C-alpha atoms as a printed R data frame, in Angstrom:
    type eleno elety resid chain resno       x       y       z
1   ATOM     1    CA   UNK     A     1 -61.208  26.945 -61.965
2   ATOM     2    CA   UNK     A     2 -58.414  25.197 -60.136
3   ATOM     3    CA   UNK     A     3 -55.507  23.740 -61.935
4   ATOM     4    CA   UNK     A     4 -54.931  20.052 -61.560
5   ATOM     5    CA   UNK     A     5 -51.380  18.779 -62.027
6   ATOM     6    CA   UNK     A     6 -50.743  15.384 -63.454
7   ATOM     7    CA   UNK     A     7 -47.447  13.484 -63.450
8   ATOM     8    CA   UNK     A     8 -46.240  12.877 -66.911
9   ATOM     9    CA   UNK     A     9 -46.749   9.322 -68.088
10  ATOM    10    CA   UNK     A    10 -43.811   7.070 -67.046
11  ATOM    11    CA   UNK     A    11 -42.623   9.353 -64.193
12  ATOM    12    CA   UNK     A    12 -44.951   8.312 -61.367
13  ATOM    13    CA   UNK     A    13 -42.993   7.751 -58.039
14  ATOM    14    CA   UNK     A    14 -43.030   4.167 -56.682
15  ATOM    15    CA   UNK     A    15 -45.054   3.693 -53.451
16  ATOM    16    CA   UNK     A    16 -41.916   2.808 -51.390
17  ATOM    17    CA   UNK     A    17 -39.497   5.277 -52.895
18  ATOM    18    CA   UNK     A    18 -36.400   5.866 -50.699
19  ATOM    19    CA   UNK     A    19 -36.605   2.678 -48.551
20  ATOM    20    CA   UNK     A    20 -33.384   1.242 -49.908
21  ATOM    21    CA   UNK     A    21 -31.165   4.174 -48.759
22  ATOM    22    CA   UNK     A    22 -32.797   4.089 -45.326
23  ATOM    23    CA   UNK     A    23 -32.208   0.330 -45.065
24  ATOM    24    CA   UNK     A    24 -28.553   0.755 -46.020
25  ATOM    25    CA   UNK     A    25 -28.135   3.549 -43.448
26  ATOM    26    CA   UNK     A    26 -29.741   1.463 -40.694
27  ATOM    27    CA   UNK     A    27 -27.555  -1.539 -41.517
28  ATOM    28    CA   UNK     A    28 -24.450   0.643 -41.444
29  ATOM    29    CA   UNK     A    29 -25.387   1.973 -37.991
30  ATOM    30    CA   UNK     A    30 -25.957  -1.599 -36.756
31  ATOM    31    CA   UNK     A    31 -22.550  -2.716 -38.038
32  ATOM    32    CA   UNK     A    32 -20.783   0.276 -36.455
33  ATOM    33    CA   UNK     A    33 -22.529  -0.274 -33.108
34  ATOM    34    CA   UNK     A    34 -21.604  -3.977 -33.129
35  ATOM    35    CA   UNK     A    35 -17.966  -3.220 -33.946
36  ATOM    36    CA   UNK     A    36 -17.799  -0.609 -31.176
37  ATOM    37    CA   UNK     A    37 -19.191  -3.133 -28.677
38  ATOM    38    CA   UNK     A    38 -16.682  -5.788 -29.741
39  ATOM    39    CA   UNK     A    39 -13.780  -3.354 -29.462
40  ATOM    40    CA   UNK     A    40 -14.921  -2.253 -25.992
41  ATOM    41    CA   UNK     A    41 -15.274  -5.894 -24.865
42  ATOM    42    CA   UNK     A    42 -11.773  -6.663 -26.151
43  ATOM    43    CA   UNK     A    43 -10.332  -3.690 -24.248
44  ATOM    44    CA   UNK     A    44 -12.059  -4.754 -21.005
45  ATOM    45    CA   UNK     A    45 -10.817  -8.331 -21.473
46  ATOM    46    CA   UNK     A    46  -7.217  -7.222 -22.012
47  ATOM    47    CA   UNK     A    47  -7.287  -4.856 -19.025
48  ATOM    48    CA   UNK     A    48  -8.727  -7.622 -16.818
49  ATOM    49    CA   UNK     A    49  -5.988 -10.061 -17.836
50  ATOM    50    CA   UNK     A    50  -3.291  -7.468 -17.161
51  ATOM    51    CA   UNK     A    51  -4.819  -6.725 -13.747
52  ATOM    52    CA   UNK     A    52  -4.979 -10.345 -12.569
53  ATOM    53    CA   UNK     A    53  -1.392 -10.442 -11.165
54  ATOM    54    CA   UNK     A    54  -1.981  -7.282  -9.161
55  ATOM    55    CA   UNK     A    55  -5.381  -8.404  -7.879
56  ATOM    56    CA   UNK     A    56  -4.106 -11.843  -6.911
57  ATOM    57    CA   UNK     A    57  -1.499 -10.238  -4.670
58  ATOM    58    CA   UNK     A    58  -4.254  -8.706  -2.543
59  ATOM    59    CA   UNK     A    59  -5.978 -11.866  -1.346
60  ATOM    60    CA   UNK     A    60  -5.624 -13.104   2.237
61  ATOM    61    CA   UNK     A    61  -3.211 -15.904   1.345
62  ATOM    62    CA   UNK     A    62  -0.733 -13.356  -0.012
63  ATOM    63    CA   UNK     A    63  -1.371 -10.764   2.675
64  ATOM    64    CA   UNK     A    64  -0.781 -13.177   5.568
65  ATOM    65    CA   UNK     A    65   1.726 -15.600   4.046
66  ATOM    66    CA   UNK     A    66   4.325 -14.430   6.581
67  ATOM    67    CA   UNK     A    67   2.193 -15.654   9.492
68  ATOM    68    CA   UNK     A    68   2.591 -19.097  11.002
69  ATOM    69    CA   UNK     A    69   5.904 -19.917   9.369
70  ATOM    70    CA   UNK     A    70   7.553 -20.786  12.700
71  ATOM    71    CA   UNK     A    71   5.481 -23.885  13.356
72  ATOM    72    CA   UNK     A    72   2.493 -22.358  15.137
73  ATOM    73    CA   UNK     A    73  -0.400 -20.039  14.328
74  ATOM    74    CA   UNK     A    74   0.061 -16.302  14.776
75  ATOM    75    CA   UNK     A    75  -2.646 -13.806  15.671
76  ATOM    76    CA   UNK     A    76  -3.734 -11.411  12.946
77  ATOM    77    CA   UNK     A    77  -1.984  -8.087  13.655
78  ATOM    78    CA   UNK     A    78  -3.814  -4.994  14.766
79  ATOM    79    CA   UNK     A    79  -3.980  -1.884  12.550
80  ATOM    80    CA   UNK     A    80  -0.718   0.033  12.278
81  ATOM    81    CA   UNK     A    81   1.442  -2.936  13.242
82  ATOM    82    CA   UNK     A    82   5.188  -2.728  12.758
83  ATOM    83    CA   UNK     A    83   5.244  -5.582  10.234
84  ATOM    84    CA   UNK     A    84   3.072  -3.636   7.826
85  ATOM    85    CA   UNK     A    85   0.545  -6.472   7.497
86  ATOM    86    CA   UNK     A    86  -3.081  -5.534   6.848
87  ATOM    87    CA   UNK     A    87  -5.558  -5.761   9.685
88  ATOM    88    CA   UNK     A    88  -8.531  -8.079   9.377
89  ATOM    89    CA   UNK     A    89 -11.501  -6.531   7.610
90  ATOM    90    CA   UNK     A    90 -14.736  -6.382   9.568
91  ATOM    91    CA   UNK     A    91 -13.152  -8.197  12.497
92  ATOM    92    CA   UNK     A    92 -15.559  -9.622  15.061
93  ATOM    93    CA   UNK     A    93 -14.563  -8.323  18.528
94  ATOM    94    CA   UNK     A    94 -15.873 -11.560  20.036
95  ATOM    95    CA   UNK     A    95 -13.568 -13.790  17.976
96  ATOM    96    CA   UNK     A    96  -9.798 -14.274  18.215
97  ATOM    97    CA   UNK     A    97  -8.204 -15.260  14.898
98  ATOM    98    CA   UNK     A    98  -4.780 -16.786  14.283
99  ATOM    99    CA   UNK     A    99  -3.218 -17.987  11.039
100 ATOM   100    CA   UNK     A   100  -0.802 -20.607   9.778
101 ATOM   101    CA   UNK     A   101   0.254 -20.120   6.172
102 ATOM   102    CA   UNK     A   102   1.245 -23.219   4.244
103 ATOM   103    CA   UNK     A   103   3.356 -24.057   1.207
104 ATOM   104    CA   UNK     A   104   3.036 -27.668   0.092
105 ATOM   105    CA   UNK     A   105   5.850 -27.511  -2.454
106 ATOM   106    CA   UNK     A   106   8.163 -29.111   0.120
107 ATOM   107    CA   UNK     A   107   5.622 -31.703   1.299
108 ATOM   108    CA   UNK     A   108   2.422 -32.101   3.339
109 ATOM   109    CA   UNK     A   109   1.684 -30.071   6.471
110 ATOM   110    CA   UNK     A   110   0.410 -31.479   9.763
111 ATOM   111    CA   UNK     A   111  -2.019 -29.335  11.768
112 ATOM   112    CA   UNK     A   112  -2.622 -30.100  15.452
113 ATOM   113    CA   UNK     A   113  -4.960 -28.113  17.714
114 ATOM   114    CA   UNK     A   114  -5.659 -28.727  21.392
115 ATOM   115    CA   UNK     A   115  -9.201 -27.942  22.409
116 ATOM   116    CA   UNK     A   116 -10.264 -26.118  25.551
117 ATOM   117    CA   UNK     A   117 -13.327 -24.644  27.192
118 ATOM   118    CA   UNK     A   118 -13.896 -22.089  24.405
119 ATOM   119    CA   UNK     A   119 -15.348 -22.963  20.968
120 ATOM   120    CA   UNK     A   120 -12.597 -23.503  18.371
121 ATOM   121    CA   UNK     A   121 -12.882 -23.814  14.595
122 ATOM   122    CA   UNK     A   122 -10.296 -24.370  11.854
123 ATOM   123    CA   UNK     A   123 -10.749 -23.534   8.180
124 ATOM   124    CA   UNK     A   124  -8.498 -24.191   5.211
125 ATOM   125    CA   UNK     A   125  -8.350 -21.401   2.611
126 ATOM   126    CA   UNK     A   126  -6.730 -21.786  -0.793
127 ATOM   127    CA   UNK     A   127  -4.618 -19.092  -2.390
128 ATOM   128    CA   UNK     A   128  -6.851 -16.897  -4.498
129 ATOM   129    CA   UNK     A   129  -9.831 -17.303  -2.191
130 ATOM   130    CA   UNK     A   130 -12.273 -20.007  -1.227
131 ATOM   131    CA   UNK     A   131 -12.683 -22.345   1.742
132 ATOM   132    CA   UNK     A   132 -11.517 -25.905   1.087
133 ATOM   133    CA   UNK     A   133 -12.201 -27.486   4.463
134 ATOM   134    CA   UNK     A   134 -13.653 -26.651   7.864
135 ATOM   135    CA   UNK     A   135 -13.689 -28.488  11.191
136 ATOM   136    CA   UNK     A   136 -14.691 -27.611  14.753
137 ATOM   137    CA   UNK     A   137 -13.696 -28.837  18.178
138 ATOM   138    CA   UNK     A   138 -16.755 -31.113  18.181
139 ATOM   139    CA   UNK     A   139 -14.735 -33.466  15.969
140 ATOM   140    CA   UNK     A   140 -11.855 -33.590  18.461
141 ATOM   141    CA   UNK     A   141 -10.631 -36.964  19.648
142 ATOM   142    CA   UNK     A   142  -9.449 -36.940  23.248
143 ATOM   143    CA   UNK     A   143  -9.182 -33.153  23.165
144 ATOM   144    CA   UNK     A   144  -7.185 -32.930  19.915
145 ATOM   145    CA   UNK     A   145  -7.943 -31.927  16.340
146 ATOM   146    CA   UNK     A   146  -5.371 -33.244  13.878
147 ATOM   147    CA   UNK     A   147  -5.205 -33.468  10.104
148 ATOM   148    CA   UNK     A   148  -2.750 -33.354   7.204
149 ATOM   149    CA   UNK     A   149  -2.907 -30.860   4.331
150 ATOM   150    CA   UNK     A   150  -1.494 -32.094   1.025
151 ATOM   151    CA   UNK     A   151  -1.838 -31.926  -2.719
152 ATOM   152    CA   UNK     A   152  -3.602 -34.683  -4.629
153 ATOM   153    CA   UNK     A   153  -0.259 -36.082  -5.812
154 ATOM   154    CA   UNK     A   154   1.051 -36.151  -2.241
155 ATOM   155    CA   UNK     A   155  -2.116 -37.905  -1.106
156 ATOM   156    CA   UNK     A   156  -1.615 -40.592  -3.751
157 ATOM   157    CA   UNK     A   157   1.999 -41.071  -2.683
158 ATOM   158    CA   UNK     A   158   0.941 -41.423   0.948
159 ATOM   159    CA   UNK     A   159  -1.727 -43.968   0.070
160 ATOM   160    CA   UNK     A   160   0.816 -45.959  -1.928
161 ATOM   161    CA   UNK     A   161   3.135 -45.935   1.100
162 ATOM   162    CA   UNK     A   162   0.441 -47.205   3.483
163 ATOM   163    CA   UNK     A   163   0.968 -50.746   4.664
164 ATOM   164    CA   UNK     A   164  -1.078 -53.197   2.667
165 ATOM   165    CA   UNK     A   165  -4.264 -54.254   4.370
166 ATOM   166    CA   UNK     A   166  -4.191 -51.409   6.893
167 ATOM   167    CA   UNK     A   167  -6.431 -48.362   6.772
168 ATOM   168    CA   UNK     A   168  -4.805 -45.113   7.809
169 ATOM   169    CA   UNK     A   169  -6.605 -43.282  10.592
170 ATOM   170    CA   UNK     A   170  -5.057 -39.914   9.849
171 ATOM   171    CA   UNK     A   171  -7.345 -37.283   8.358
172 ATOM   172    CA   UNK     A   172  -6.010 -36.145   4.986
173 ATOM   173    CA   UNK     A   173  -7.242 -32.902   3.437
174 ATOM   174    CA   UNK     A   174  -6.407 -32.274  -0.214
175 ATOM   175    CA   UNK     A   175  -5.646 -28.711  -1.301
176 ATOM   176    CA   UNK     A   176  -5.939 -27.835  -4.985
177 ATOM   177    CA   UNK     A   177  -3.341 -25.083  -4.491
178 ATOM   178    CA   UNK     A   178   0.147 -25.403  -3.009
179 ATOM   179    CA   UNK     A   179  -0.218 -22.188  -1.000
180 ATOM   180    CA   UNK     A   180  -2.947 -21.155   1.391
181 ATOM   181    CA   UNK     A   181  -3.924 -20.514   4.989
182 ATOM   182    CA   UNK     A   182  -5.072 -22.463   8.025
183 ATOM   183    CA   UNK     A   183  -7.295 -20.089   9.999
184 ATOM   184    CA   UNK     A   184  -8.030 -20.764  13.681
185 ATOM   185    CA   UNK     A   185 -10.957 -18.937  15.279
186 ATOM   186    CA   UNK     A   186 -11.863 -19.007  18.947
187 ATOM   187    CA   UNK     A   187 -15.123 -17.551  20.226
188 ATOM   188    CA   UNK     A   188 -15.118 -15.473  23.387
189 ATOM   189    CA   UNK     A   189 -17.996 -16.007  25.766
190 ATOM   190    CA   UNK     A   190 -16.902 -13.134  28.026
191 ATOM   191    CA   UNK     A   191 -14.444 -10.251  27.548
192 ATOM   192    CA   UNK     A   192 -12.305 -11.820  30.259
193 ATOM   193    CA   UNK     A   193 -11.829 -14.883  28.026
194 ATOM   194    CA   UNK     A   194  -9.556 -13.051  25.578
195 ATOM   195    CA   UNK     A   195  -6.258 -14.222  27.052
196 ATOM   196    CA   UNK     A   196  -7.409 -17.852  27.055
197 ATOM   197    CA   UNK     A   197  -8.769 -17.493  23.521
198 ATOM   198    CA   UNK     A   198  -5.486 -16.056  22.235
199 ATOM   199    CA   UNK     A   199  -3.528 -18.879  23.867
200 ATOM   200    CA   UNK     A   200  -5.853 -21.450  22.300
201 ATOM   201    CA   UNK     A   201  -5.712 -19.919  18.820
202 ATOM   202    CA   UNK     A   202  -1.956 -19.367  18.733
203 ATOM   203    CA   UNK     A   203  -1.388 -22.806  20.235
204 ATOM   204    CA   UNK     A   204  -2.350 -24.443  16.934
205 ATOM   205    CA   UNK     A   205   0.735 -26.270  15.634
206 ATOM   206    CA   UNK     A   206   1.416 -26.386  11.891
207 ATOM   207    CA   UNK     A   207   4.582 -27.929  10.518
208 ATOM   208    CA   UNK     A   208   5.983 -30.464   8.100
209 ATOM   209    CA   UNK     A   209   4.321 -33.872   8.295
210 ATOM   210    CA   UNK     A   210   6.483 -36.880   9.108
């Protein structure tokens, strides 16, 4: 005859015995995981902020700010150049590129480009990256592309100085940064066009506006 055990009266285990400790343990793990994620996010945020000055020194406007300071565009140097400037990344062998850097702290800059038989394009790049303006030789008037680069405040001053009742015909391009680059690109149709393309690209004038 088999023995049958019976729990003493008043000592029967509840149907969900032990759920409260498991709930507390799960909540503790959730809190620890959340705190670890927040700490990691804070570390990444701090490191990113500390790295911004170093990263900002590597953009094109900083790398080529020595080019075009003599009043005309200068060709991007080839690798291993004596000036220690970086070569253009992924350069197109069918395009000649020249650069004028600008600093609007002293006033607006005037850009003048003579067009020729080869396709020419000009782009305005702000410091830190991003294209602000682009124009091609199709917009040339009597063989010349001309525009002024200025800050918004300088634009307002120039508008205020315009003669009343007269509309200025000069093209004014507003830059949201005082420093940046004017990039001239000339497309080669044939390898023999390189000399003409270089002359066209480096012939872009960039100096203080009157």
